[in-house]
Tab-separated table of C-alpha atoms in Angstrom:
chain	number	residue	atom	x	y	z
K	137	UNK	CA	58.394	56.673	110.617
K	138	UNK	CA	60.899	59.182	109.302
K	139	UNK	CA	58.535	62.041	110.068
K	140	UNK	CA	58.872	61.505	113.819
K	141	UNK	CA	59.598	64.689	115.715
K	142	UNK	CA	63.194	65.772	116.061
K	143	UNK	CA	64.732	69.031	117.248
K	144	UNK	CA	65.732	71.516	114.524
K	145	UNK	CA	69.420	71.613	113.770
K	146	UNK	CA	71.809	73.219	111.341
K	147	UNK	CA	73.041	71.119	108.428
K	148	UNK	CA	75.824	68.764	109.342
K	149	UNK	CA	79.094	69.495	107.576
K	150	UNK	CA	80.322	66.877	105.124
K	151	UNK	CA	81.825	63.928	106.951
K	152	UNK	CA	85.068	62.772	105.381
K	153	UNK	CA	84.656	59.026	104.900
K	154	UNK	CA	87.226	56.762	106.490
K	155	UNK	CA	89.762	55.774	103.867
K	156	UNK	CA	91.048	52.228	103.920
K	157	UNK	CA	93.544	51.724	106.713
K	158	UNK	CA	92.845	48.110	107.646
K	159	UNK	CA	91.327	44.872	106.463
K	160	UNK	CA	87.602	44.702	105.790
K	161	UNK	CA	87.364	41.258	107.375
K	162	UNK	CA	85.373	42.752	110.256
K	163	UNK	CA	82.503	43.693	107.900
K	164	UNK	CA	79.533	41.488	108.732
K	165	UNK	CA	77.064	43.704	106.837
K	166	UNK	CA	78.263	45.308	103.613
K	167	UNK	CA	76.637	47.970	101.472
K	168	UNK	CA	78.298	48.275	98.059
K	169	UNK	CA	77.613	51.640	96.451
K	170	UNK	CA	77.361	55.057	98.081
K	171	UNK	CA	74.394	56.431	96.150
K	172	UNK	CA	71.055	57.294	97.739
K	173	UNK	CA	69.833	53.707	98.182
K	174	UNK	CA	73.084	52.431	99.655
K	175	UNK	CA	73.605	55.281	102.109
K	176	UNK	CA	69.947	55.251	103.145
K	177	UNK	CA	69.947	51.478	103.739
K	178	UNK	CA	73.020	51.724	105.952
K	179	UNK	CA	71.583	54.721	107.817
K	180	UNK	CA	68.316	52.920	108.583
K	181	UNK	CA	70.221	50.003	110.093
K	182	UNK	CA	71.075	52.346	112.954
K	183	UNK	CA	67.377	52.484	113.930
K	184	UNK	CA	67.413	48.906	115.214
K	185	UNK	CA	67.344	48.801	119.038
K	186	UNK	CA	70.743	47.858	120.424
K	187	UNK	CA	72.302	47.690	116.966
K	188	UNK	CA	76.084	47.250	116.930
K	189	UNK	CA	77.330	49.223	113.937
K	190	UNK	CA	80.951	48.109	114.234
K	191	UNK	CA	80.411	45.416	111.587
K	192	UNK	CA	78.551	47.680	109.164
K	193	UNK	CA	80.607	48.776	106.145
K	194	UNK	CA	79.557	51.234	103.441
K	195	UNK	CA	81.876	50.891	100.443
K	196	UNK	CA	82.041	53.296	97.505
K	197	UNK	CA	84.269	52.769	94.471
K	198	UNK	CA	84.679	56.431	93.553
K	199	UNK	CA	86.090	59.337	95.502
K	200	UNK	CA	82.721	60.742	96.559
K	201	UNK	CA	79.288	59.690	97.810
K	202	UNK	CA	76.169	60.342	95.783
K	203	UNK	CA	76.233	58.524	92.435
K	204	UNK	CA	74.098	60.698	90.146
K	205	UNK	CA	73.763	63.186	92.984
K	206	UNK	CA	76.861	65.294	92.389
K	207	UNK	CA	77.256	68.526	94.343
K	208	UNK	CA	80.263	70.537	93.159
K	209	UNK	CA	81.396	72.938	95.859
K	210	UNK	CA	83.759	75.888	96.172
K	211	UNK	CA	83.417	77.088	92.597
K	212	UNK	CA	85.039	80.526	92.829
K	213	UNK	CA	83.367	83.329	90.872
K	214	UNK	CA	83.301	87.072	91.442
K	215	UNK	CA	84.800	86.823	94.894
K	216	UNK	CA	82.260	84.231	96.081
K	217	UNK	CA	82.192	80.453	96.406
K	218	UNK	CA	79.249	78.612	94.864
K	219	UNK	CA	77.767	75.111	94.944
K	220	UNK	CA	76.300	73.563	91.796
K	221	UNK	CA	74.386	70.315	91.436
K	222	UNK	CA	75.388	68.851	88.076
K	223	UNK	CA	73.160	65.795	88.592
K	224	UNK	CA	70.068	65.271	90.755
K	225	UNK	CA	69.139	68.433	92.615
K	226	UNK	CA	65.570	68.748	93.942
K	227	UNK	CA	62.730	66.873	95.631
K	228	UNK	CA	59.080	67.141	96.581
K	229	UNK	CA	58.198	66.698	100.274
K	230	UNK	CA	55.591	64.110	99.290
K	231	UNK	CA	58.333	62.001	97.690
K	232	UNK	CA	58.663	59.851	100.802
K	233	UNK	CA	62.175	59.028	99.705
K	234	UNK	CA	64.135	61.233	99.737
K	235	UNK	CA	61.643	63.809	101.051
K	236	UNK	CA	61.140	62.140	104.431
K	237	UNK	CA	64.905	61.733	104.898
K	238	UNK	CA	65.623	65.408	104.257
K	239	UNK	CA	62.842	66.465	106.602
K	240	UNK	CA	64.005	64.012	109.296
K	241	UNK	CA	67.540	65.389	109.052
K	242	UNK	CA	66.039	68.873	109.518
K	243	UNK	CA	68.046	70.274	106.634
K	244	UNK	CA	67.049	73.803	105.583
K	245	UNK	CA	65.191	73.866	102.262
K	246	UNK	CA	63.523	76.388	99.993
K	247	UNK	CA	61.189	76.199	96.998
K	248	UNK	CA	62.979	75.467	93.752
K	249	UNK	CA	60.715	77.747	91.713
K	250	UNK	CA	59.677	81.276	92.716
K	251	UNK	CA	56.072	81.200	93.846
K	252	UNK	CA	56.295	77.521	94.866
K	253	UNK	CA	54.103	75.999	92.121
K	254	UNK	CA	52.911	72.393	92.261
K	255	UNK	CA	55.422	69.779	91.138
K	256	UNK	CA	52.833	68.549	88.642
K	257	UNK	CA	53.434	71.680	86.562
K	258	UNK	CA	57.153	71.055	86.117
K	259	UNK	CA	57.546	68.247	83.589
K	260	UNK	CA	56.805	68.457	79.858
K	261	UNK	CA	53.834	66.417	78.651
K	262	UNK	CA	53.310	63.467	78.485
K	263	UNK	CA	55.456	63.246	81.630
K	264	UNK	CA	54.132	64.279	85.011
K	265	UNK	CA	55.510	64.061	88.514
K	266	UNK	CA	53.278	61.945	90.725
K	267	UNK	CA	53.619	64.590	93.414
K	268	UNK	CA	51.770	67.802	94.120
K	269	UNK	CA	53.862	69.530	96.811
K	270	UNK	CA	56.185	72.224	95.415
K	271	UNK	CA	59.670	71.087	94.455
K	272	UNK	CA	62.358	72.094	96.948
K	273	UNK	CA	66.138	72.024	97.279
K	274	UNK	CA	68.541	72.004	100.224
K	275	UNK	CA	69.977	75.419	101.000
K	276	UNK	CA	72.678	77.044	103.102
K	277	UNK	CA	70.759	78.951	105.789
K	278	UNK	CA	73.447	81.622	105.921
K	279	UNK	CA	73.037	82.590	102.249
K	280	UNK	CA	69.757	81.069	101.136
K	281	UNK	CA	71.609	79.554	98.171
K	282	UNK	CA	71.794	75.864	97.236
K	283	UNK	CA	73.951	73.856	99.652
K	284	UNK	CA	74.043	70.815	97.375
K	285	UNK	CA	71.715	67.839	97.150
K	286	UNK	CA	74.563	65.646	98.419
K	287	UNK	CA	74.240	67.395	101.799
K	288	UNK	CA	71.627	64.836	102.828
K	289	UNK	CA	73.874	61.883	101.952
K	290	UNK	CA	76.805	63.472	103.752
K	291	UNK	CA	74.661	63.998	106.843
K	292	UNK	CA	73.596	60.344	106.845
K	293	UNK	CA	77.201	59.229	106.294
K	294	UNK	CA	78.296	61.338	109.237
K	295	UNK	CA	75.775	59.612	111.503
K	296	UNK	CA	76.749	56.188	110.144
K	297	UNK	CA	80.435	56.826	110.864
K	298	UNK	CA	79.661	58.334	114.287
K	299	UNK	CA	77.842	55.108	115.235
K	300	UNK	CA	81.066	53.131	114.697
K	301	UNK	CA	80.503	51.870	111.156
K	302	UNK	CA	83.116	51.949	108.401
K	303	UNK	CA	82.575	54.336	105.475
K	304	UNK	CA	85.203	53.870	102.788
K	305	UNK	CA	85.815	55.541	99.447
K	306	UNK	CA	87.908	53.947	96.715
K	307	UNK	CA	86.708	50.426	97.533
K	308	UNK	CA	85.475	48.762	94.336
K	309	UNK	CA	83.526	45.535	93.959
K	310	UNK	CA	85.369	43.436	91.350
K	311	UNK	CA	83.849	39.992	91.842
K	312	UNK	CA	81.123	37.954	93.535
K	313	UNK	CA	81.512	34.276	94.310
K	314	UNK	CA	79.844	31.490	96.282
K	315	UNK	CA	80.536	31.320	99.980
K	316	UNK	CA	83.135	28.795	101.055
K	317	UNK	CA	83.604	27.428	97.536
K	318	UNK	CA	80.059	26.078	97.303
K	319	UNK	CA	78.748	25.522	93.787
K	320	UNK	CA	75.572	27.506	94.426
K	321	UNK	CA	76.232	30.891	96.025
K	322	UNK	CA	72.536	31.499	96.696
K	323	UNK	CA	72.178	28.231	98.577
K	324	UNK	CA	75.178	29.075	100.712
K	325	UNK	CA	73.700	32.410	101.883
K	326	UNK	CA	75.170	35.824	101.195
K	327	UNK	CA	77.916	35.644	98.581
K	328	UNK	CA	81.551	36.401	99.179
K	329	UNK	CA	82.800	39.675	97.709
K	330	UNK	CA	86.082	40.666	96.164
K	331	UNK	CA	86.921	44.289	96.938
K	332	UNK	CA	89.763	46.178	95.282
K	333	UNK	CA	91.189	49.236	97.000
K	334	UNK	CA	94.368	51.252	97.315
K	335	UNK	CA	96.056	51.484	100.705
K	336	UNK	CA	99.415	53.084	101.270
K	337	UNK	CA	99.813	53.659	97.538
K	338	UNK	CA	99.440	49.950	96.658
K	339	UNK	CA	96.377	48.345	95.061
K	340	UNK	CA	95.112	45.209	96.743
K	341	UNK	CA	92.134	42.888	96.427
K	342	UNK	CA	90.513	41.324	99.478
K	343	UNK	CA	87.935	38.554	99.735
K	344	UNK	CA	85.357	39.110	102.473
K	345	UNK	CA	82.414	36.978	103.601
K	346	UNK	CA	79.721	39.207	105.139
K	347	UNK	CA	76.480	37.787	106.483
K	348	UNK	CA	74.404	40.465	104.747
K	349	UNK	CA	75.097	42.146	101.398
K	350	UNK	CA	73.225	45.109	99.907
K	351	UNK	CA	74.234	45.913	96.313
K	352	UNK	CA	73.547	49.449	95.109
K	353	UNK	CA	75.521	49.201	91.878
K	354	UNK	CA	74.550	50.302	88.340
K	355	UNK	CA	73.496	47.405	86.161
K	356	UNK	CA	76.170	48.158	83.577
K	357	UNK	CA	78.836	47.605	86.214
K	358	UNK	CA	77.179	44.856	88.250
K	359	UNK	CA	75.968	42.370	85.664
K	360	UNK	CA	79.298	41.789	83.841
K	361	UNK	CA	81.172	41.077	87.103
K	362	UNK	CA	82.611	37.592	87.556
K	363	UNK	CA	80.197	35.397	89.457
K	364	UNK	CA	77.060	37.512	89.015
K	365	UNK	CA	75.485	35.478	86.225
K	366	UNK	CA	75.775	32.191	88.108
K	367	UNK	CA	74.580	33.788	91.331
K	368	UNK	CA	71.474	35.400	89.873
K	369	UNK	CA	70.526	32.803	87.294
K	370	UNK	CA	69.656	33.474	83.676
K	371	UNK	CA	66.072	34.647	84.171
K	372	UNK	CA	66.856	37.193	86.861
K	373	UNK	CA	69.866	38.474	84.942
K	374	UNK	CA	67.766	38.887	81.790
K	375	UNK	CA	65.063	40.766	83.694
K	376	UNK	CA	67.633	43.076	85.253
K	377	UNK	CA	69.115	43.704	81.816
K	378	UNK	CA	65.833	45.034	80.456
K	379	UNK	CA	65.748	48.666	79.331
K	380	UNK	CA	62.800	49.628	77.162
K	381	UNK	CA	61.560	52.904	75.707
K	382	UNK	CA	58.366	52.348	73.731
K	383	UNK	CA	56.854	55.350	71.935
K	384	UNK	CA	53.055	55.064	71.986
K	385	UNK	CA	51.017	56.481	69.119
K	386	UNK	CA	49.012	59.669	69.425
K	387	UNK	CA	49.526	63.419	69.678
K	388	UNK	CA	49.825	63.285	73.443
K	389	UNK	CA	53.056	61.308	73.108
K	390	UNK	CA	54.721	63.338	70.357
K	391	UNK	CA	57.413	64.606	72.749
K	392	UNK	CA	58.215	61.225	74.231
K	393	UNK	CA	60.462	59.930	71.457
K	394	UNK	CA	62.950	62.696	72.209
K	395	UNK	CA	63.614	61.195	75.626
K	396	UNK	CA	64.094	57.540	74.812
K	397	UNK	CA	67.528	56.122	74.168
K	398	UNK	CA	66.726	54.627	70.778
K	399	UNK	CA	66.699	57.959	68.948
K	400	UNK	CA	70.428	58.683	68.972
K	401	UNK	CA	70.544	60.821	72.101
K	402	UNK	CA	73.809	60.021	73.837
K	403	UNK	CA	73.579	61.818	77.169
K	404	UNK	CA	71.507	63.639	79.742
K	405	UNK	CA	73.485	66.845	80.191
K	406	UNK	CA	73.336	69.961	82.350
K	407	UNK	CA	75.342	73.118	81.719
K	408	UNK	CA	75.890	76.399	83.567
K	409	UNK	CA	77.659	79.571	82.503
K	410	UNK	CA	79.256	81.544	85.334
K	411	UNK	CA	79.297	85.345	85.071
K	412	UNK	CA	81.045	87.791	87.367
K	413	UNK	CA	78.215	90.173	86.480
K	414	UNK	CA	74.805	88.474	86.666
K	415	UNK	CA	73.360	90.516	83.790
K	416	UNK	CA	70.032	88.636	83.653
K	417	UNK	CA	69.254	90.058	87.111
K	418	UNK	CA	69.964	93.645	86.075
K	419	UNK	CA	67.115	96.206	85.837
K	420	UNK	CA	67.539	96.391	82.062
K	421	UNK	CA	67.141	92.650	81.437
K	422	UNK	CA	65.226	91.506	84.556
K	423	UNK	CA	64.822	87.829	83.678
K	424	UNK	CA	64.553	86.071	87.029
K	425	UNK	CA	61.778	83.461	86.675
K	426	UNK	CA	60.580	80.819	84.260
K	427	UNK	CA	62.243	79.171	81.269
K	428	UNK	CA	63.189	79.965	77.696
K	429	UNK	CA	61.935	78.539	75.465
K	430	UNK	CA	58.608	77.910	77.182
K	431	UNK	CA	59.780	74.425	78.042
K	432	UNK	CA	63.561	74.284	78.360
K	433	UNK	CA	63.518	70.477	78.129
K	434	UNK	CA	63.109	71.132	74.401
K	435	UNK	CA	66.006	73.517	73.784
K	436	UNK	CA	66.622	75.915	70.916
K	437	UNK	CA	68.984	74.723	68.169
K	438	UNK	CA	71.456	77.509	67.426
K	439	UNK	CA	73.717	78.137	64.452
K	440	UNK	CA	76.701	77.571	66.755
K	441	UNK	CA	75.774	73.913	67.156
K	442	UNK	CA	75.140	74.426	70.886
K	443	UNK	CA	71.542	73.811	72.070
K	444	UNK	CA	70.188	76.314	74.600
K	445	UNK	CA	67.381	75.959	77.137
K	446	UNK	CA	67.473	78.476	80.001
K	447	UNK	CA	66.031	78.242	83.508
K	448	UNK	CA	66.431	81.735	84.852
K	449	UNK	CA	66.071	80.995	88.567
K	450	UNK	CA	67.948	77.689	88.799
K	451	UNK	CA	71.543	78.914	89.177
K	452	UNK	CA	72.816	80.597	92.360
K	453	UNK	CA	73.527	84.341	92.400
K	454	UNK	CA	75.364	86.246	95.144
K	455	UNK	CA	75.602	90.001	95.505
K	456	UNK	CA	78.057	92.203	97.341
K	457	UNK	CA	76.939	93.347	100.790
K	458	UNK	CA	74.254	95.974	100.451
K	459	UNK	CA	73.621	95.362	96.735
K	460	UNK	CA	70.096	94.485	95.690
K	461	UNK	CA	69.907	91.239	93.750
K	462	UNK	CA	68.042	92.812	90.833
K	463	UNK	CA	70.242	95.853	90.775
K	464	UNK	CA	69.990	99.301	92.317
K	465	UNK	CA	70.962	102.843	91.573
K	466	UNK	CA	74.593	103.152	90.625
K	467	UNK	CA	74.808	99.915	88.649
K	468	UNK	CA	74.607	97.456	91.536
K	469	UNK	CA	74.001	94.680	89.017
K	470	UNK	CA	77.755	94.651	88.435
K	471	UNK	CA	78.174	93.640	92.079
K	472	UNK	CA	76.267	90.384	91.652
K	473	UNK	CA	77.926	87.214	90.348
K	474	UNK	CA	76.315	83.915	89.583
K	475	UNK	CA	75.539	80.934	87.403
K	476	UNK	CA	72.901	80.671	84.713
K	477	UNK	CA	71.573	77.247	83.750
K	478	UNK	CA	71.642	77.210	79.960
K	479	UNK	CA	70.906	73.546	79.259
K	480	UNK	CA	69.390	70.492	80.931
K	481	UNK	CA	68.013	67.870	78.583
K	482	UNK	CA	68.874	64.789	76.552
K	483	UNK	CA	70.714	65.257	73.272
K	484	UNK	CA	73.541	64.050	71.084
K	485	UNK	CA	75.460	67.334	71.319
K	486	UNK	CA	79.211	67.074	71.640
K	487	UNK	CA	80.470	70.359	73.088
K	488	UNK	CA	79.360	69.821	76.676
K	489	UNK	CA	80.550	66.217	76.472
K	490	UNK	CA	83.974	67.383	75.320
K	491	UNK	CA	84.293	69.558	78.437
K	492	UNK	CA	83.473	66.629	80.725
K	493	UNK	CA	85.305	63.335	81.213
K	494	UNK	CA	82.149	61.296	80.610
K	495	UNK	CA	81.472	58.509	81.139
K	496	UNK	CA	84.268	58.113	83.719
K	497	UNK	CA	83.500	61.461	85.322
K	498	UNK	CA	80.415	63.492	84.351
K	499	UNK	CA	81.879	66.752	85.663
K	500	UNK	CA	83.637	69.255	83.462
K	501	UNK	CA	84.768	72.782	84.330
K	502	UNK	CA	86.220	75.159	81.738
K	503	UNK	CA	87.594	78.584	82.630
K	504	UNK	CA	88.459	81.595	80.503
K	505	UNK	CA	92.139	80.910	81.133
K	506	UNK	CA	91.943	77.329	79.887
K	507	UNK	CA	89.133	77.391	77.313
K	508	UNK	CA	88.264	80.968	76.414
K	509	UNK	CA	87.171	80.107	72.871
K	510	UNK	CA	84.744	77.468	74.181
K	511	UNK	CA	83.208	79.922	76.645
K	512	UNK	CA	82.819	82.527	73.900
K	513	UNK	CA	81.123	80.006	71.592
K	514	UNK	CA	78.598	78.951	74.248
K	515	UNK	CA	77.963	82.580	75.221
K	516	UNK	CA	77.305	83.481	71.571
K	517	UNK	CA	74.881	80.553	71.283
K	518	UNK	CA	73.044	81.785	74.383
K	519	UNK	CA	72.764	85.343	73.035
K	520	UNK	CA	71.479	84.026	69.705
K	521	UNK	CA	68.841	81.883	71.430
K	522	UNK	CA	67.514	84.690	73.651
K	523	UNK	CA	67.826	87.455	71.042
K	524	UNK	CA	64.031	87.989	70.900
K	525	UNK	CA	64.007	88.685	74.649
K	526	UNK	CA	66.923	91.114	74.420
K	527	UNK	CA	65.405	92.919	71.435
K	528	UNK	CA	62.099	93.335	73.250
K	529	UNK	CA	63.970	95.011	76.116
K	530	UNK	CA	66.138	97.174	73.937
K	531	UNK	CA	69.294	95.460	75.161
K	532	UNK	CA	72.212	95.013	72.765
K	533	UNK	CA	73.829	91.593	72.997
K	534	UNK	CA	77.285	93.142	72.659
K	535	UNK	CA	76.717	95.101	75.885
K	536	UNK	CA	76.447	91.952	77.991
K	537	UNK	CA	79.571	90.655	79.768
K	538	UNK	CA	81.244	87.425	78.788
K	539	UNK	CA	81.283	84.390	81.095
K	540	UNK	CA	84.260	83.382	83.201
K	541	UNK	CA	83.389	79.712	83.698
K	542	UNK	CA	81.443	76.815	82.172
K	543	UNK	CA	80.410	73.879	84.379
K	544	UNK	CA	78.762	70.750	82.953
K	545	UNK	CA	77.456	67.405	84.094
K	546	UNK	CA	77.202	64.816	81.298
K	547	UNK	CA	75.492	61.510	82.122
K	548	UNK	CA	75.905	58.930	79.357
K	549	UNK	CA	72.854	57.031	78.076
K	550	UNK	CA	72.640	53.427	76.854
K	551	UNK	CA	72.995	52.798	73.130
K	552	UNK	CA	73.035	49.857	70.731
K	553	UNK	CA	76.696	49.168	71.472
K	554	UNK	CA	76.303	49.390	75.250
K	555	UNK	CA	72.614	48.652	75.928
K	556	UNK	CA	73.035	48.965	79.715
K	557	UNK	CA	75.263	52.009	79.494
K	558	UNK	CA	79.045	52.211	79.787
K	559	UNK	CA	80.653	49.539	82.001
K	560	UNK	CA	82.724	52.237	83.749
K	561	UNK	CA	81.759	55.583	85.188
K	562	UNK	CA	78.233	56.906	85.394
K	563	UNK	CA	75.021	56.680	83.381
K	564	UNK	CA	71.815	58.649	83.147
K	565	UNK	CA	68.799	56.954	84.762
K	566	UNK	CA	67.747	53.891	82.763
K	567	UNK	CA	64.162	52.706	82.929
K	568	UNK	CA	61.525	50.450	81.399
K	569	UNK	CA	58.817	52.339	79.508
K	570	UNK	CA	56.714	49.763	77.728
K	571	UNK	CA	53.333	50.192	76.059
K	572	UNK	CA	51.146	47.102	75.625
K	573	UNK	CA	49.905	48.389	72.255
K	574	UNK	CA	53.526	48.539	71.051
K	575	UNK	CA	55.273	45.598	72.711
K	576	UNK	CA	52.428	43.455	73.962
K	577	UNK	CA	53.354	42.108	77.380
K	578	UNK	CA	56.230	43.129	79.631
K	579	UNK	CA	57.752	39.709	79.005
K	580	UNK	CA	57.734	40.362	75.266
K	581	UNK	CA	59.164	43.853	75.740
K	582	UNK	CA	62.052	42.512	77.830
K	583	UNK	CA	62.528	39.189	76.064
K	584	UNK	CA	61.758	37.226	79.251
K	585	UNK	CA	58.840	34.842	78.756
K	586	UNK	CA	56.021	35.342	81.250
K	587	UNK	CA	57.713	38.232	83.087
K	588	UNK	CA	55.136	40.208	85.063
K	589	UNK	CA	55.391	43.658	86.570
K	590	UNK	CA	55.294	42.138	90.050
K	591	UNK	CA	58.157	39.773	89.279
K	592	UNK	CA	60.225	42.562	87.739
K	593	UNK	CA	59.697	44.913	90.675
K	594	UNK	CA	60.159	42.512	93.560
K	595	UNK	CA	61.895	39.141	93.055
K	596	UNK	CA	64.063	40.158	90.105
K	597	UNK	CA	66.569	42.261	92.044
K	598	UNK	CA	67.175	39.413	94.514
K	599	UNK	CA	69.192	36.247	93.960
K	600	UNK	CA	67.140	33.025	94.151
K	601	UNK	CA	66.858	31.570	97.670
């Protein structure tokens, strides 16, 4: 029970994972992939009475933990350092995972939305969170600002490493093969793994034979690996390859087609503009809550070719000591700096993608010194989109300051060429949305005869025994 009582504590600082300094031959239990599922699985192993963690190894191919949870820290703006989540960023306490984990770790949190509305009110129809508790995010207790969603993973990793386990970045799974040369890897128990890493400036590949293997690897990277097809078998591999986005008929589903990957949308992207003067918090503008348009998941198309959908309270804002956040006499609004979320949706836009290194790296940061014209273009698109709001307040667009920074997270979606997503880097979440009135059965939707929901959810992710 992750809700068991534990004394309150301040958030643990990020634990630097142990970089490869020795062979991994000591790893008797291996977790491949440092996203939420992998880190959580390794962390829960520590709950076993008398557990010896010296043989537990958490391996991550990239240079950070988190997967689609990507907390970008130390973004300097207006004399302050900020943290932005360019991927996953919030939770509801009645999401048992990760809600229970964050509560168990006693990490400080605050409501995501002012007024703490129910999570059910957040998503555009026909979508709806299956949770009612208000959405929350992890904060820095010293500032009240977002500390980064990755804080929870870093706290778990710190405890894993403190227990004597190995946590290693830059260790990539490049092959799976039967144990001891047997023809059937499943019959021989856990498969052997081939791990590529760089130690001392040289790249090397090591074969290890753990007793237990937990794979937390995106399908686009896992399924093409040597040895996976023979290990899983054709049926399991086909089930795991299934991604489906049916669009049911009816007015209630008119918005759904925008979100599925068959309509030409290439990415799930998030974008922030950073301003040294947080003008939206000023007394003259005073836009601090809600979205624009009414549902920012459906952004405004501008003449600049840059879609805009604003969430006024999402981005962090910091003010100079003694300055009121919304401004005070003497122009205190000029003493507040911060980030404004101007886009978070699926689209086929290209500007935000061009700032990132997607799919290899979803993050992109452009500054006025390096990409002033890009910042100006996005700023002009924002002012065009919100012009009705500015006009209603008697605010001239030309009076508003220009941004100093643009930060984006671009998560590539599957397409006809790469139906599982890109084989390198990161993808947006891929799911199975099937409607019986469109596809018939799940088996027909996925092209796997007789496939049931129970088989897809439970046996499919596991190799045959």
